[in-house]
Short mmCIF file of C-alpha atoms and ligand atoms in Angstrom, two decimals:
data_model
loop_
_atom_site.label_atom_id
_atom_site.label_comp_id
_atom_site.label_asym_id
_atom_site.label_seq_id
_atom_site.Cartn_x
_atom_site.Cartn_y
_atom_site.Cartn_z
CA UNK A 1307 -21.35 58.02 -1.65
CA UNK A 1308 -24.49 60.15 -2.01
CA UNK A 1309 -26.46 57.90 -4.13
CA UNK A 1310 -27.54 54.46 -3.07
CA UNK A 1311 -26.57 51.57 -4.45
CA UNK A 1312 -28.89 49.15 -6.31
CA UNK A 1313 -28.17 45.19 -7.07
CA UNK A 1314 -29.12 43.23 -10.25
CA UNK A 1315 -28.97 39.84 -11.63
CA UNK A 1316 -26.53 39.45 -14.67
CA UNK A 1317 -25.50 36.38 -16.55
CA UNK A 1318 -25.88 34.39 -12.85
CA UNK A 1319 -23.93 37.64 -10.98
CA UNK A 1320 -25.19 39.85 -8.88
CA UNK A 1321 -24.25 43.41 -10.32
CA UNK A 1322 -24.47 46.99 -8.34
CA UNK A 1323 -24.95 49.85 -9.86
CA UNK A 1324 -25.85 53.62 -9.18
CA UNK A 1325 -29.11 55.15 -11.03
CA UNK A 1326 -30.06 58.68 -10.81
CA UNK A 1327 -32.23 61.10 -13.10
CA UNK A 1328 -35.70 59.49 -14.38
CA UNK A 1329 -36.17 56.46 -16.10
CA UNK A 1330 -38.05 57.76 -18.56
CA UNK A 1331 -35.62 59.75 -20.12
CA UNK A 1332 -32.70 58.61 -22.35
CA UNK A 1333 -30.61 56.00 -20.66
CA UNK A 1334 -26.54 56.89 -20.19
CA UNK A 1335 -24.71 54.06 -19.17
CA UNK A 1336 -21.20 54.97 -17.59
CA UNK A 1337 -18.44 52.05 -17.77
CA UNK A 1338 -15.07 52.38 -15.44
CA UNK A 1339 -11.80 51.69 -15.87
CA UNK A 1340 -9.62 49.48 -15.08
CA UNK A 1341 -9.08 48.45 -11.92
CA UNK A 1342 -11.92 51.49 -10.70
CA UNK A 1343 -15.84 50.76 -9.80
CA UNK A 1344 -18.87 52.71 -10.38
CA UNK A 1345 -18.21 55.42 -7.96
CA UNK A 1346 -16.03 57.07 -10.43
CA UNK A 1347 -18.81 58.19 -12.42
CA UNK A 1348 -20.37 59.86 -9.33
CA UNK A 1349 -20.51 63.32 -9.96
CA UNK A 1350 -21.49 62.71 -13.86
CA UNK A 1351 -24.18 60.83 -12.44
CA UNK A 1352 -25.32 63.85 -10.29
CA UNK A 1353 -24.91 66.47 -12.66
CA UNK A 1354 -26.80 64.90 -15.54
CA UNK A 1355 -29.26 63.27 -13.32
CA UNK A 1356 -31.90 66.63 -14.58
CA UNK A 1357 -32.32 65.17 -18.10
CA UNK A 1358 -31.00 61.76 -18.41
CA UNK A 1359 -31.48 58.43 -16.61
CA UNK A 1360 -27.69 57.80 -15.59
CA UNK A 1361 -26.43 54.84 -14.45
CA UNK A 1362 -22.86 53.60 -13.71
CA UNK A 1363 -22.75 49.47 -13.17
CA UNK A 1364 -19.77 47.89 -11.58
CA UNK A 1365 -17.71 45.17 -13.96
CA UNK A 1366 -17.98 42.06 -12.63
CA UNK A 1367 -15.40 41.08 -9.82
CA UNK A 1368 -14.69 45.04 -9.30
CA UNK A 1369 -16.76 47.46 -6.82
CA UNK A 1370 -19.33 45.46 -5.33
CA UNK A 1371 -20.64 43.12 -8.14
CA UNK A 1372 -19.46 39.55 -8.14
CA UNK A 1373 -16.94 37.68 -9.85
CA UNK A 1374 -18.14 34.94 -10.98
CA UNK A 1375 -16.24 31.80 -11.70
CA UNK A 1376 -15.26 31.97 -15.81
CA UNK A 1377 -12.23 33.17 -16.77
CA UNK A 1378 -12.54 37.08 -17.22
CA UNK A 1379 -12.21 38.41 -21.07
CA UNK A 1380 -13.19 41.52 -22.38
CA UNK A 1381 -15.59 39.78 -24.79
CA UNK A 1382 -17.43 38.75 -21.59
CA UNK A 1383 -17.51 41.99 -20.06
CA UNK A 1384 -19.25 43.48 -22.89
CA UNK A 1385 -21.97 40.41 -23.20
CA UNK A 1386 -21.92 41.39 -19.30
CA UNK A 1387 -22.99 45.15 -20.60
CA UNK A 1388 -25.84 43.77 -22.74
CA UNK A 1389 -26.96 41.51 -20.33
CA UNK A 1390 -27.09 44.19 -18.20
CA UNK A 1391 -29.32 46.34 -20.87
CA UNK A 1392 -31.40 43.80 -20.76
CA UNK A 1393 -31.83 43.31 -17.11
CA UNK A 1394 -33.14 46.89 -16.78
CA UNK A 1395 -35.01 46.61 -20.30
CA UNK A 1396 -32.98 49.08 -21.77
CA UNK A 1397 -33.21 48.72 -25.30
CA UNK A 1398 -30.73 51.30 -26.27
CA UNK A 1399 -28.26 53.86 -24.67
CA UNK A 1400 -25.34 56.29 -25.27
CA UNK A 1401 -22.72 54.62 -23.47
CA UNK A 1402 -19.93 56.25 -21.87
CA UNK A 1403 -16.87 54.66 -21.70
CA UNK A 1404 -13.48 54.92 -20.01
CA UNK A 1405 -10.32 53.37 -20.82
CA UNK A 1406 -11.33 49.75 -20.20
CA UNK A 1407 -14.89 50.96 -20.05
CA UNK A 1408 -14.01 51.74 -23.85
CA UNK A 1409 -12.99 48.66 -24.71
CA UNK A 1410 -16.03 46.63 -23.60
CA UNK A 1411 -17.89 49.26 -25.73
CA UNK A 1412 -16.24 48.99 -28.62
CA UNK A 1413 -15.74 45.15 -28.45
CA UNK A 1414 -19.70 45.18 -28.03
CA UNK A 1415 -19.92 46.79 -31.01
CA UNK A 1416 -19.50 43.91 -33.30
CA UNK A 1417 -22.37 41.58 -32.38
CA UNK A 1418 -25.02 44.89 -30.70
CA UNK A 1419 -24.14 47.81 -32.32
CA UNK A 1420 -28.17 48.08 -32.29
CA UNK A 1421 -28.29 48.82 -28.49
CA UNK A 1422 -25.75 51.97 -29.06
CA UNK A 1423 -27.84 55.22 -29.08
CA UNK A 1424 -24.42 56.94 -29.02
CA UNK A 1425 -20.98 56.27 -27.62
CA UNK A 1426 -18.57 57.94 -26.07
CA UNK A 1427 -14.99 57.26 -25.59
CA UNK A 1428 -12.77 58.78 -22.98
CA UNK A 1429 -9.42 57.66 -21.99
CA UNK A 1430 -9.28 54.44 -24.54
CA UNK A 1431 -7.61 52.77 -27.41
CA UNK A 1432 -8.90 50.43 -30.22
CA UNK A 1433 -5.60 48.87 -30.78
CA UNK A 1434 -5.14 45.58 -28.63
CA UNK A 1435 -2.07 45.01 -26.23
CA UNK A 1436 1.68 44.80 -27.88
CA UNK A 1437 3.73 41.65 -27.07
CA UNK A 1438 5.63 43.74 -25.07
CA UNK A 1439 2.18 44.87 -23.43
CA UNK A 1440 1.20 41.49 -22.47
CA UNK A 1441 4.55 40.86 -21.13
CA UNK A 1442 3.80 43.60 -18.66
CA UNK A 1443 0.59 42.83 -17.67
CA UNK A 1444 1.79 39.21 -16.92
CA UNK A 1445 5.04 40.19 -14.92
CA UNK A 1446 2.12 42.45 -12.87
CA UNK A 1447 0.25 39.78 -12.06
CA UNK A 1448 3.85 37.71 -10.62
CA UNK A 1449 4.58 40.91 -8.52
CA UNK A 1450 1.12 41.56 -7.04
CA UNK A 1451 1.28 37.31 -6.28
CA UNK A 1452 4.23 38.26 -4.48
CA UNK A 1453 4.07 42.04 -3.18
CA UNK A 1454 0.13 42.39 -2.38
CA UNK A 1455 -1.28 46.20 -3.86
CA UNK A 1456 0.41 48.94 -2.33
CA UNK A 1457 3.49 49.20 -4.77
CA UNK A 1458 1.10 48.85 -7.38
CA UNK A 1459 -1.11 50.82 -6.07
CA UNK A 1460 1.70 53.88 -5.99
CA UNK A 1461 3.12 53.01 -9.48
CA UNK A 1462 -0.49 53.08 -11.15
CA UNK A 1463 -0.80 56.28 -9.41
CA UNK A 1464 2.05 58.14 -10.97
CA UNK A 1465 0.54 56.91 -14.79
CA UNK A 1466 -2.95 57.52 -14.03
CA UNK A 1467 -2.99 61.31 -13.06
CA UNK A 1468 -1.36 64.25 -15.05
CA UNK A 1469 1.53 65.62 -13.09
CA UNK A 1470 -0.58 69.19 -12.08
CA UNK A 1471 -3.60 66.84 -10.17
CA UNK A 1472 -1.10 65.56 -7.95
CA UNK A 1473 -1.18 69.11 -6.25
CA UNK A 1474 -4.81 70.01 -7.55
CA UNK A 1475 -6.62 67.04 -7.56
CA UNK A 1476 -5.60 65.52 -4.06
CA UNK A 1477 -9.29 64.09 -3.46
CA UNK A 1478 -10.02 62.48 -6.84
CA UNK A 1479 -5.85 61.09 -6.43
CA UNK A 1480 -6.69 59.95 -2.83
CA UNK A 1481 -9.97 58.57 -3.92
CA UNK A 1482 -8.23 56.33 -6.62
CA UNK A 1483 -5.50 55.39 -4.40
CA UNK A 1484 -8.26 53.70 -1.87
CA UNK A 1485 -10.30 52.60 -5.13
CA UNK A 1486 -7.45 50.64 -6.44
CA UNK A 1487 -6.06 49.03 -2.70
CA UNK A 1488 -10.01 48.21 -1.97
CA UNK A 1489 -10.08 46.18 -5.45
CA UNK A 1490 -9.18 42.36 -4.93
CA UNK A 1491 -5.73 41.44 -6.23
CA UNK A 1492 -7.68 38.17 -7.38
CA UNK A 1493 -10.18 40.46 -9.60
CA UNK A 1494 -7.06 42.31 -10.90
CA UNK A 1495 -4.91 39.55 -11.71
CA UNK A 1496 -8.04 37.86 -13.36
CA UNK A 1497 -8.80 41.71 -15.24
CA UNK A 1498 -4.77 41.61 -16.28
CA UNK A 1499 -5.16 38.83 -18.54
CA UNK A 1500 -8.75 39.75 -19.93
CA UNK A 1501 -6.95 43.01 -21.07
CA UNK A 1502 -3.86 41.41 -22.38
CA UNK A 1503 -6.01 39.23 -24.47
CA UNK A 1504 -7.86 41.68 -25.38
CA UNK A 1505 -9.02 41.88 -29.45
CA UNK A 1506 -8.22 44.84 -31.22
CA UNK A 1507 -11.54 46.50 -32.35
CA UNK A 1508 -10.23 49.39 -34.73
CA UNK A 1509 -11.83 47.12 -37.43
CA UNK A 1510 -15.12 47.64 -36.15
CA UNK A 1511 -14.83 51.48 -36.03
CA UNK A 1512 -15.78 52.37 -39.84
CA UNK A 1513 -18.76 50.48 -39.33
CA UNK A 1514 -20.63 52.78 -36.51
CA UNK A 1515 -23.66 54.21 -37.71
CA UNK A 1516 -24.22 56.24 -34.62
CA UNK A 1517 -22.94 59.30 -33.16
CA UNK A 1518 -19.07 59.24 -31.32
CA UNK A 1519 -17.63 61.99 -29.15
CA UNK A 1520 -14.03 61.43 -27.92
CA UNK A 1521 -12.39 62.54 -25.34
CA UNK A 1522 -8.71 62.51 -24.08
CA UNK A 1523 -6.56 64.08 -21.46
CA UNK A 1524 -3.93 66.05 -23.32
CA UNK A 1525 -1.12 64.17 -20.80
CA UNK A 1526 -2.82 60.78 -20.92
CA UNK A 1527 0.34 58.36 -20.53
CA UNK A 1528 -1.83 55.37 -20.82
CA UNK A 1529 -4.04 56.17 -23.69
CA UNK A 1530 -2.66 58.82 -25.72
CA UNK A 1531 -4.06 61.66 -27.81
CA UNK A 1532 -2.46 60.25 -30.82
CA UNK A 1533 -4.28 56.72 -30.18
CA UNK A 1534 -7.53 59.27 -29.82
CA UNK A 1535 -6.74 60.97 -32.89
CA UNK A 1536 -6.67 57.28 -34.96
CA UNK A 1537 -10.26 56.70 -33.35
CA UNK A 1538 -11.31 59.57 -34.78
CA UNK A 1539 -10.05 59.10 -38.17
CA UNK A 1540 -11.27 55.55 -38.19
CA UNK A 1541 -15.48 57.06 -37.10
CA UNK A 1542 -17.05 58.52 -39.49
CA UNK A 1543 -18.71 62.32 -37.79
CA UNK A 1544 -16.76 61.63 -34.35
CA UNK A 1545 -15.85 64.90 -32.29
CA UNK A 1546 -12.32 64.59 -30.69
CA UNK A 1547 -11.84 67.02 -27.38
CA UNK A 1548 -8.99 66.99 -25.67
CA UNK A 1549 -9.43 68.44 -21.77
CA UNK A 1550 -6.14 69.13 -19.56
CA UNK A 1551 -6.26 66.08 -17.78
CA UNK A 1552 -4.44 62.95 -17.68
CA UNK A 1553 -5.86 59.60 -18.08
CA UNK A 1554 -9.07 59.95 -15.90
CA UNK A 1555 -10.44 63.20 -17.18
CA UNK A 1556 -13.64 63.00 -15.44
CA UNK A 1557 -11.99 63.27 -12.34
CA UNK A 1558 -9.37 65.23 -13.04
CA UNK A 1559 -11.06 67.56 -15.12
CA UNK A 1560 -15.04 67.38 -14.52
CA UNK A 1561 -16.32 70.46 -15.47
CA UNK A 1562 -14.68 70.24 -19.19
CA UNK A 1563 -15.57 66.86 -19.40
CA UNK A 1564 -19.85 67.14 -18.10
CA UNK A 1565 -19.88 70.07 -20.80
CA UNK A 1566 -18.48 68.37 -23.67
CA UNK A 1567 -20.28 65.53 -22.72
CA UNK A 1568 -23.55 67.06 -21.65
CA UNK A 1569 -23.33 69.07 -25.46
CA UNK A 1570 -22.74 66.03 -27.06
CA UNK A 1571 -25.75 64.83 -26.46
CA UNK A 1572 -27.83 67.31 -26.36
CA UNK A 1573 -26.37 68.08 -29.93
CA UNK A 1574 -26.62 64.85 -31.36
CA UNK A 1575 -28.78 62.25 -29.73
CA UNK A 1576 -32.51 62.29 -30.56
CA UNK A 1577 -35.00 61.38 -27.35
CA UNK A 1578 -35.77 57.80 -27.33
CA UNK A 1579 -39.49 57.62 -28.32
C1 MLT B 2265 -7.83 51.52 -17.58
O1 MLT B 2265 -7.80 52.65 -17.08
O2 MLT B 2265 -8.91 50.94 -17.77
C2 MLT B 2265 -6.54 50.83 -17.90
O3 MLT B 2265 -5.48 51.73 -17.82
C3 MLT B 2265 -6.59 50.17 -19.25
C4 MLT B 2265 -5.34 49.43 -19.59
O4 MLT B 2265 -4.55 49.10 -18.69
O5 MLT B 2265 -5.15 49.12 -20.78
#
């Protein structure tokens, strides 16, 4: 890690989070996936540090924030997000989400759509779990009770990354591997359910009145292009890109991804006065 991690108070938790670039400038707030922390926004974080004020926060329970004792829902994570806006005073931001990331964006949508100075969606869905879905996610959770993380840990793998990274992309595939075995099973049993309960928010999508760019690997197996592709149809103005990646094209595919997202913004966010 080449930046240093800061700590902040957040509906009772302590939350860490990485900050570069100056905080005068317009405020991009990175959001991970699922189960990933804040150091997988790392190099976006360095190479947009020049004209933003970047900052990637860990989720409760994941990376090094706390828990907390509540029962974990994806409604909660995003009131976690604002709270964590307002922590910093950050009155509005183009936030950046991945996958999970995405959904406590877009489920923060319906009560603050006022603190969104932009969003971005990478790697994500608005449609909620199928029954089949939450059947998964449940018979997870009975497995990891029983097995512990590695076997998980080497089945998420083989979903996560596009088959080409496994020979190209052996750091950001190692780096996951350790992110995902260094997570507590508790905090991704806990995360399971949040995201099997999870509301669909493809409601609130003709409602944004601020600009979208979206962004999918073309072999995402989680999220797909076609699931991007309804996103866009559903946002009024939103840009769809589709980098070769898989499902974590930030890692997978960074210099793609900090263009189309560095032109996105220049493009179509105003300064913050
Ligand atoms: C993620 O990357 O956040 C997860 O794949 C999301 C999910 O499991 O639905």
């Amino acid at each position: 890690m080449i930046l240093e991690s800061k700590s902040i108070l957040v509906n009772n938790n302590q939350t860490s989070y990485l900050e570069s670039g100056d905080v005068d400038k317009l405020p991009l707030i990175f959001v991970h996936g699922f189960p990933f922390n804040k150091l997988m926004w790392e190099n976006q974080l360095l190479e947009l540090k020049s004209d933003y004020r970047c900052i990637a926060y860990d989720v409760r329970g994941h990376g090094n924030s706390e828990a907390g004792e509540v029962d974990f829902s994806v409604a909660l994570f995003a009131e976690d997000l604002i709270a964590f806006m307002d922590a910093l005073q950050i009155e509005k931001a183009v936030i950046i989400g991945l996958s999970m990331g995405g959904y406590i964006a877009m489920n923060a949508i319906e009560k603050h759509s006022n603190r969104f100075a932009g969003l971005v969606l990478c790697d994500t869905q608005c449609a909620a779990d199928t029954a089949e879905g939450k059947e998964k996610r449940k018979k997870t959770i009975g497995f990891i009770e029983r097995n512990g993380l590695e076997i998980y840990t080497e089945e998420s793998l083989k979903n996560l990354f596009a088959s080409a990274s496994f020979e190209t992309k052996q750091q950001a595939v190692s780096f996951i591997h350790n992110t995902i075995l260094n997570t507590p099973a508790n905090t991704i049993c806990r995360t399971l359910l949040a995201l099997a309960d999870r509301r669909e928010t493809c409601d609130l999508l003709p409602q944004i009145n601020f600009p979208v760019l979206i962004l999918v690997g073309a072999e995402d197996k989680i999220t797909s292009p076609e699931a991007a592709r309804k996103m866009k149809r559903l946002i009024r103005g939103s840009e769809l890109i589709i980098p070769e990646a898989g499902h974590l094209s930030n890692l997978e595919n960074p210099a793609q991804f900090n263009f189309h997202l560095k032109d996105f913004v220049k493009r179509k966010i105003k300064p913050l006065r």
